[in-house]
Short mmCIF file of C-alpha atoms and ligand atoms in Angstrom, two decimals:
data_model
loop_
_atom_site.label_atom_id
_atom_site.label_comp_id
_atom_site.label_asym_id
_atom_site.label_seq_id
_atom_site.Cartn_x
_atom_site.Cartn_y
_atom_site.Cartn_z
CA UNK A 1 -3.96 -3.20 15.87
CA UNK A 2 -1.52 -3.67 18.44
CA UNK A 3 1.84 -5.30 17.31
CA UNK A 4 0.45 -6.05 14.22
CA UNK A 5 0.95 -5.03 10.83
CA UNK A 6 -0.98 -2.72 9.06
CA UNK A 7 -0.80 -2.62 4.86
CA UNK A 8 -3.18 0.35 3.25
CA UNK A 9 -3.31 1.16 -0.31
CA UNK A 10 0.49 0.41 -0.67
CA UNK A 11 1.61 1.08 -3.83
CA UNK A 12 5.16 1.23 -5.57
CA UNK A 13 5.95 1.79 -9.20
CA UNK A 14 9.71 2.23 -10.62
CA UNK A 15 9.23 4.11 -13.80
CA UNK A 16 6.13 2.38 -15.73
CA UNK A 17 6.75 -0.91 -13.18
CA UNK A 18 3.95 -1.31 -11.02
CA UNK A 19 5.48 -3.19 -8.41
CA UNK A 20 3.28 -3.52 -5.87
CA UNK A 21 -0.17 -2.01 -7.00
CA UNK A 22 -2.86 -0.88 -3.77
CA UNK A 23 -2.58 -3.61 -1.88
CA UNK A 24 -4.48 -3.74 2.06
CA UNK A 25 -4.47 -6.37 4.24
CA UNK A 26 -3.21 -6.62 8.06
CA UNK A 27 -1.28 -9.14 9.87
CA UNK A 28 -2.63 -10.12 13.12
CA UNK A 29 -0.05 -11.05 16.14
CA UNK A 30 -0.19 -14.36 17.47
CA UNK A 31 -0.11 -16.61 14.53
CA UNK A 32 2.43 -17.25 11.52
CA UNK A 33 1.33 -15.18 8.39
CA UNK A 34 2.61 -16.73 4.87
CA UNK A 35 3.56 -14.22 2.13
CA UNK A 36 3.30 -16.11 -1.13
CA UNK A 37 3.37 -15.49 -4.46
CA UNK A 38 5.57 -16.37 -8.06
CA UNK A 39 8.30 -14.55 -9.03
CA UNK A 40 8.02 -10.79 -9.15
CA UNK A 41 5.06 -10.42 -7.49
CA UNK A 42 5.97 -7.36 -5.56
CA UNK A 43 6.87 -9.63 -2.00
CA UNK A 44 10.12 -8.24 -1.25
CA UNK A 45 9.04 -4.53 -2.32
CA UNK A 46 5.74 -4.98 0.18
CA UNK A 47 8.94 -6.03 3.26
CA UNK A 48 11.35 -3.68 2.10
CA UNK A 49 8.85 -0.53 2.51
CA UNK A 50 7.37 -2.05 5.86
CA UNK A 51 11.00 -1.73 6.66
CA UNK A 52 11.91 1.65 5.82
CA UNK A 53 14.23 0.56 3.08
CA UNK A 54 11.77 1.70 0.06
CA UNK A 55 9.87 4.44 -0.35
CA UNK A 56 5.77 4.19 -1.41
CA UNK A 57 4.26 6.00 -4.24
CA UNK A 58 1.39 5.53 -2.37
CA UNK A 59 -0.30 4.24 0.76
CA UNK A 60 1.15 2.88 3.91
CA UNK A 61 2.80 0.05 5.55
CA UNK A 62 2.36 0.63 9.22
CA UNK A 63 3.98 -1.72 12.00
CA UNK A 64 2.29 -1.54 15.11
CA UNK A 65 0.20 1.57 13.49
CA UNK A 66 3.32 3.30 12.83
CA UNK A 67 5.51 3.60 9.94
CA UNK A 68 8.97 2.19 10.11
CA UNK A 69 10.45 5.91 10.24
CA UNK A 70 8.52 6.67 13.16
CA UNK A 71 9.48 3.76 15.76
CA UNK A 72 10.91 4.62 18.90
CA UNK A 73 12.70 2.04 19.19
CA UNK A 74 12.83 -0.15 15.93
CA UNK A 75 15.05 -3.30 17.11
CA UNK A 76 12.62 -3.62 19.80
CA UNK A 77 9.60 -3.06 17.57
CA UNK A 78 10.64 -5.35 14.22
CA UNK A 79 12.90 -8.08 13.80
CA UNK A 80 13.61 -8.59 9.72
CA UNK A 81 15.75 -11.32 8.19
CA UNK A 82 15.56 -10.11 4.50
CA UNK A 83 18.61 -12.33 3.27
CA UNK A 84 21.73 -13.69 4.79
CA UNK A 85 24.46 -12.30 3.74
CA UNK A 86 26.04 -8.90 5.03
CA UNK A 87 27.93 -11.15 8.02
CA UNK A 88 31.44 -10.48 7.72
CA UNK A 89 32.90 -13.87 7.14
CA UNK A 90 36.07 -13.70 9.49
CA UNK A 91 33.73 -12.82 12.55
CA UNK A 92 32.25 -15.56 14.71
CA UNK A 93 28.34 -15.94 14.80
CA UNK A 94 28.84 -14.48 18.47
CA UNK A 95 30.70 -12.05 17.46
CA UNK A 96 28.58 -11.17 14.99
CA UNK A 97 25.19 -10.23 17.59
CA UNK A 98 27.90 -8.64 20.26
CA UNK A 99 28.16 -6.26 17.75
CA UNK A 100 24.40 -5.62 16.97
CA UNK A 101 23.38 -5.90 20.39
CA UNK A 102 26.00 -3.45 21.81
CA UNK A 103 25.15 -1.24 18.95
CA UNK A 104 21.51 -1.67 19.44
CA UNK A 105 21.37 -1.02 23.27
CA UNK A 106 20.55 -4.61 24.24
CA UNK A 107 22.00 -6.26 27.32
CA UNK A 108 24.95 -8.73 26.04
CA UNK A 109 22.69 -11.39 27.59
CA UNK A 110 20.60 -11.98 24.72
CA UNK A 111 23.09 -13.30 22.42
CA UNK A 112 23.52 -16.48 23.96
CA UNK A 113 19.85 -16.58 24.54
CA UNK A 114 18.89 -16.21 21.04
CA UNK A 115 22.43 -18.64 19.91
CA UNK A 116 20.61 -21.12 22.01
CA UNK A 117 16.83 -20.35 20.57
CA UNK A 118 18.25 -20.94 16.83
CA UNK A 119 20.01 -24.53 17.18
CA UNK A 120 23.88 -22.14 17.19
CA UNK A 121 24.92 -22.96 20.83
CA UNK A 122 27.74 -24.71 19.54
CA UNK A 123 28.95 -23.08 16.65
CA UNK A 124 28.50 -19.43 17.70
CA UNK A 125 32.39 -19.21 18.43
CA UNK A 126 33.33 -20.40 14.86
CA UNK A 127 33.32 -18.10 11.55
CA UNK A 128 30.83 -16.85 9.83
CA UNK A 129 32.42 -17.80 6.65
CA UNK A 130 32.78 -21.44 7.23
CA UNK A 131 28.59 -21.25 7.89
CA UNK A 132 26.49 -23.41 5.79
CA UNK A 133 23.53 -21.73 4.42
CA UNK A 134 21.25 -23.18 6.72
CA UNK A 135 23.69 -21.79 9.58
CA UNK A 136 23.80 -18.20 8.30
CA UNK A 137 19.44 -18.12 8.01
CA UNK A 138 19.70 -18.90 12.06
CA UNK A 139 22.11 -16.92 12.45
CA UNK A 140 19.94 -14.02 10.36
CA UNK A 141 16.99 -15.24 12.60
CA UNK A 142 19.43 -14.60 15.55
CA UNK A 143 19.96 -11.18 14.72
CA UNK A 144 16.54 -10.54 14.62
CA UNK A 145 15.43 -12.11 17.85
CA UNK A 146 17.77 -10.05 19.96
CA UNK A 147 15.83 -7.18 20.70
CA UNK A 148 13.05 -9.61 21.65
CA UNK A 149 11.13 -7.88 18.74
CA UNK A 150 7.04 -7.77 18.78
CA UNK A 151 6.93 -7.95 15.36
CA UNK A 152 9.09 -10.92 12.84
CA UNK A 153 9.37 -10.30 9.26
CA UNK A 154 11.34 -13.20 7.60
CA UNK A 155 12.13 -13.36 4.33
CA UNK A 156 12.39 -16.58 2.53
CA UNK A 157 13.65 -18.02 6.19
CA UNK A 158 13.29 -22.09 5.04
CA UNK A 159 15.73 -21.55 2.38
CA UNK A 160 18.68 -23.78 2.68
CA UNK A 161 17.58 -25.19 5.35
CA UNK A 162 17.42 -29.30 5.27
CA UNK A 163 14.42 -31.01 6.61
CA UNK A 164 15.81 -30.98 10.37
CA UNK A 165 16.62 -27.34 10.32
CA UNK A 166 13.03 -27.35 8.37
CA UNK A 167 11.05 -29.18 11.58
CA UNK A 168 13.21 -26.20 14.32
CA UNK A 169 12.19 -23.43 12.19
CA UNK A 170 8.82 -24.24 12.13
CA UNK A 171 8.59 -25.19 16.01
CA UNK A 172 9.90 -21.70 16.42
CA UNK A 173 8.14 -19.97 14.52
CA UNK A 174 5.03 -21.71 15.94
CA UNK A 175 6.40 -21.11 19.74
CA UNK A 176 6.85 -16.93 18.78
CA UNK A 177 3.23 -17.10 17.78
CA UNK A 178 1.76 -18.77 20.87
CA UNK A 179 4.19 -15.99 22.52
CA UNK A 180 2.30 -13.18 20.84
CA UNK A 181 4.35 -12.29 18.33
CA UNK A 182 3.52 -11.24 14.95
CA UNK A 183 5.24 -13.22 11.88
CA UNK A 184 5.38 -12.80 8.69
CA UNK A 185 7.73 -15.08 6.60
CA UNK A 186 7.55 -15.34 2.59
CA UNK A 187 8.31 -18.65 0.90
CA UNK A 188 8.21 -20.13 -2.13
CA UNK A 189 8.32 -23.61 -0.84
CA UNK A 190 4.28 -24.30 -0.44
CA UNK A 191 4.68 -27.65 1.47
CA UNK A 192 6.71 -26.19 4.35
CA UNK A 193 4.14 -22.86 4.35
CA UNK A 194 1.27 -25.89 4.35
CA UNK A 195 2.48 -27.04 7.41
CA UNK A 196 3.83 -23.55 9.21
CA UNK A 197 1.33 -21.07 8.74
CA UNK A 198 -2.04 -20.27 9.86
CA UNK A 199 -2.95 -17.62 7.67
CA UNK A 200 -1.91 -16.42 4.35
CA UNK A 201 -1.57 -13.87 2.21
CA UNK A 202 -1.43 -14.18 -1.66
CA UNK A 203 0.12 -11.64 -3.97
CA UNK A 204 0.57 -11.92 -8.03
CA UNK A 205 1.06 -9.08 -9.88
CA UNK A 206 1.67 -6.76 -7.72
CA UNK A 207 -2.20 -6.85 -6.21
CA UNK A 208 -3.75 -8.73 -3.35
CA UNK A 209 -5.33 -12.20 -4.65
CA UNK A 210 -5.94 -13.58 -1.13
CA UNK A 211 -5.66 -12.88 2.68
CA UNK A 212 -7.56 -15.01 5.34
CA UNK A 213 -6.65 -18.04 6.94
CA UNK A 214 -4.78 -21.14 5.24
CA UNK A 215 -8.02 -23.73 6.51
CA UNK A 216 -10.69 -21.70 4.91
CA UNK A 217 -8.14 -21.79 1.65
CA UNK A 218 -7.98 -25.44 1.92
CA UNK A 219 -11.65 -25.88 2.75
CA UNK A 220 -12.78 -27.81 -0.09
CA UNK A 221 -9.92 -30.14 -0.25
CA UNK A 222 -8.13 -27.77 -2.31
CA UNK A 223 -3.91 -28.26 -1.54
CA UNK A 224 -2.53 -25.37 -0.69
CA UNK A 225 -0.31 -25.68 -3.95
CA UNK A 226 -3.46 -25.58 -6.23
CA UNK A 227 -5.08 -23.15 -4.91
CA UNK A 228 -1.91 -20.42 -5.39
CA UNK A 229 -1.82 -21.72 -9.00
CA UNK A 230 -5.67 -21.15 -9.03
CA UNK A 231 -5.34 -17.61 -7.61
CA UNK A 232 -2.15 -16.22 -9.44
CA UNK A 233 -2.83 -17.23 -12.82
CA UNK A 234 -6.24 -15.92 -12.85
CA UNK A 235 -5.90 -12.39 -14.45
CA UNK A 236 -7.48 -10.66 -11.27
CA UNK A 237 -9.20 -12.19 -8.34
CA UNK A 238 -11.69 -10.70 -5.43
CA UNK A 239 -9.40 -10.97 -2.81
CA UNK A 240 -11.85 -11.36 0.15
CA UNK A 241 -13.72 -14.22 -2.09
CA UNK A 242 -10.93 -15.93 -4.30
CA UNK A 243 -13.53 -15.39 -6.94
CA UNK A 244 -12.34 -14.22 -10.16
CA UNK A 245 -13.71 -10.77 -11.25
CA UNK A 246 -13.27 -8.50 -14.49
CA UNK A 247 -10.04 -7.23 -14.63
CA UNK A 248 -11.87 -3.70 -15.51
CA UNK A 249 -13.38 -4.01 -11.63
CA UNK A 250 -10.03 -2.53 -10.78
N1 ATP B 1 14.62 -1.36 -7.78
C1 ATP B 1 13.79 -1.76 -8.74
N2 ATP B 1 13.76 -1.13 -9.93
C2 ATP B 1 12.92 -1.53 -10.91
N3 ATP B 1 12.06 -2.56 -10.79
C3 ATP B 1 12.05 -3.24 -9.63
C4 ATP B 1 12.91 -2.87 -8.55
N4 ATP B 1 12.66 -3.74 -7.51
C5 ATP B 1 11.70 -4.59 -7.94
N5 ATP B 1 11.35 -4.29 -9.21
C6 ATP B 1 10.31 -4.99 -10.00
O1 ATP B 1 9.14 -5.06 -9.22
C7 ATP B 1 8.49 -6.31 -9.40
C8 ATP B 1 8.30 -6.99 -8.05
O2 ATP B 1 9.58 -7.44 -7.58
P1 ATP B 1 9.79 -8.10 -6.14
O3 ATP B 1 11.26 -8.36 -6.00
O4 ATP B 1 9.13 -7.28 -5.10
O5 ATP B 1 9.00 -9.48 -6.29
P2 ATP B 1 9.05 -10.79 -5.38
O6 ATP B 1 7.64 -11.21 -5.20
O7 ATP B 1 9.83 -10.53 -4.15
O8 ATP B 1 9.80 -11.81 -6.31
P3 ATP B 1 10.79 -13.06 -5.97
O9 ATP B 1 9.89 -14.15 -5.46
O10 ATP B 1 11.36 -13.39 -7.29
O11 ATP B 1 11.78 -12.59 -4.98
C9 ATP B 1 9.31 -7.08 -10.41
O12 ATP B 1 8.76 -6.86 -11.68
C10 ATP B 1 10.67 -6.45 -10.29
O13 ATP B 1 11.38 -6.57 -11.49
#
């Protein structure tokens, strides 16, 4: 699939942890993907191997049919906010992408094009360390944007935002879409994923409990809320179906 993502019998187990247990599904480009799923459900491991940062025991997490490893050009190919922190706090928020886009190989340009795209315009010459939250997850989103990156993978992105910084995330993430981009942003908080995402994808577990698009979810007047409590507290669920199977069918 072009620009998209591509996830194909991953699988990750520290010692007898299964983390993240066969899990397939693919992430189209031009709509906002939700990753959801409680606590220790394998989210993070499923980003951090699309990213290159873990290692699978088995299978593949392929971006743009390649794996992470294997880009050309990765900055241009994937833009990841995993969690923001790793700014150093005497810097300025400018400062800050002058640094990743000289080291990157991306025209100097960009930064105030992407300061401008996250609400920072006017606080990109101030420190990083006097950043709210809120301020640091744009500037995270920032970072990302600046090699004008086919492919978004956001991590938790909505958190600490308030319900202004809420309504510009979601108008961007919605723009990036119509754009072509691919996007794939985990939350916990279902309300803001009910009104953000078109499709989603459900882990618990460690193993896929639903992947298709948030309408067909919601269908039968199901909120989006019940039907992830409906999904990850059955003990195993046909993920194509949402109908719950023997756990012994896998
Ligand atoms: N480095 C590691 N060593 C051992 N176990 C790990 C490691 N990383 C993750 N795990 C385990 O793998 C499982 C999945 O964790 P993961 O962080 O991927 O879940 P998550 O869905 O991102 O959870 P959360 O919503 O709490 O961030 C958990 O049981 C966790 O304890």
């Amino acid at each position: 699939m072009s620009g998209g993502i591509t996830i194909d019998g991953l699988t990750k187990r520290y010692g007898t942890v299964t983390a993240v247990d066969d899990l397939t599904f693919d992430v189209e480009p031009g709509v906002v993907t939700g990753f959801l799923g409680p606590n220790g459900a394998g989210k993070t491991t499923t980003l951090r191997m699309l990213l290159g940062l873990v290692t699978p025991t088995a299978g593949r997490a392929l971006i743009d049919g390649r794996r992470y490893a294997e880009l050309t050009e990765p900055r241009r190919a994937v833009g990841a906010v995993l969690e923001a922190t790793g700014f150093h706090p005497g810097r300025s928020g400018r400062d800050h992408l002058r640094i990743l886009a000289l080291a990157g190989g991306i025209p100097g340009s960009r930064v105030e094009e992407v300061l401008d795209r996250v609400g920072l315009a006017d606080s990109g010459h101030r420190r990083v360390g006097g950043y709210s939250l809120g301020m640091r997850q744009r500037l995270g989103l920032a970072a990302a944007l600046l090699g004008e990156p086919k492919v978004l993978v956001l991590d938790e992105p909505a958190n600490g935002l308030d319900p202004a910084g809420m309504a510009d995330l979601r108008d961007l993430l919605r723009d990036l879409a119509d754009e072509g981009h691919t996007v794939l942003m985990s939350s916990h908080v279902l309300s803001e994923v009910a009104q953000t995402v078109d499709r989603v994808v459900i882990l618990a577990g460690g193993t896929l409990r639903y992947a298709g698009p948030l309408t067909e979810l919601t269908a039968k007047g199901e909120t989006l809320e019940a039907a992830f409590l409906r999904l990850t507290s059955a003990p195993d669920t046909d993920p194509a179906t949402g109908a719950t199977t023997a756990p012994a069918h896998r």
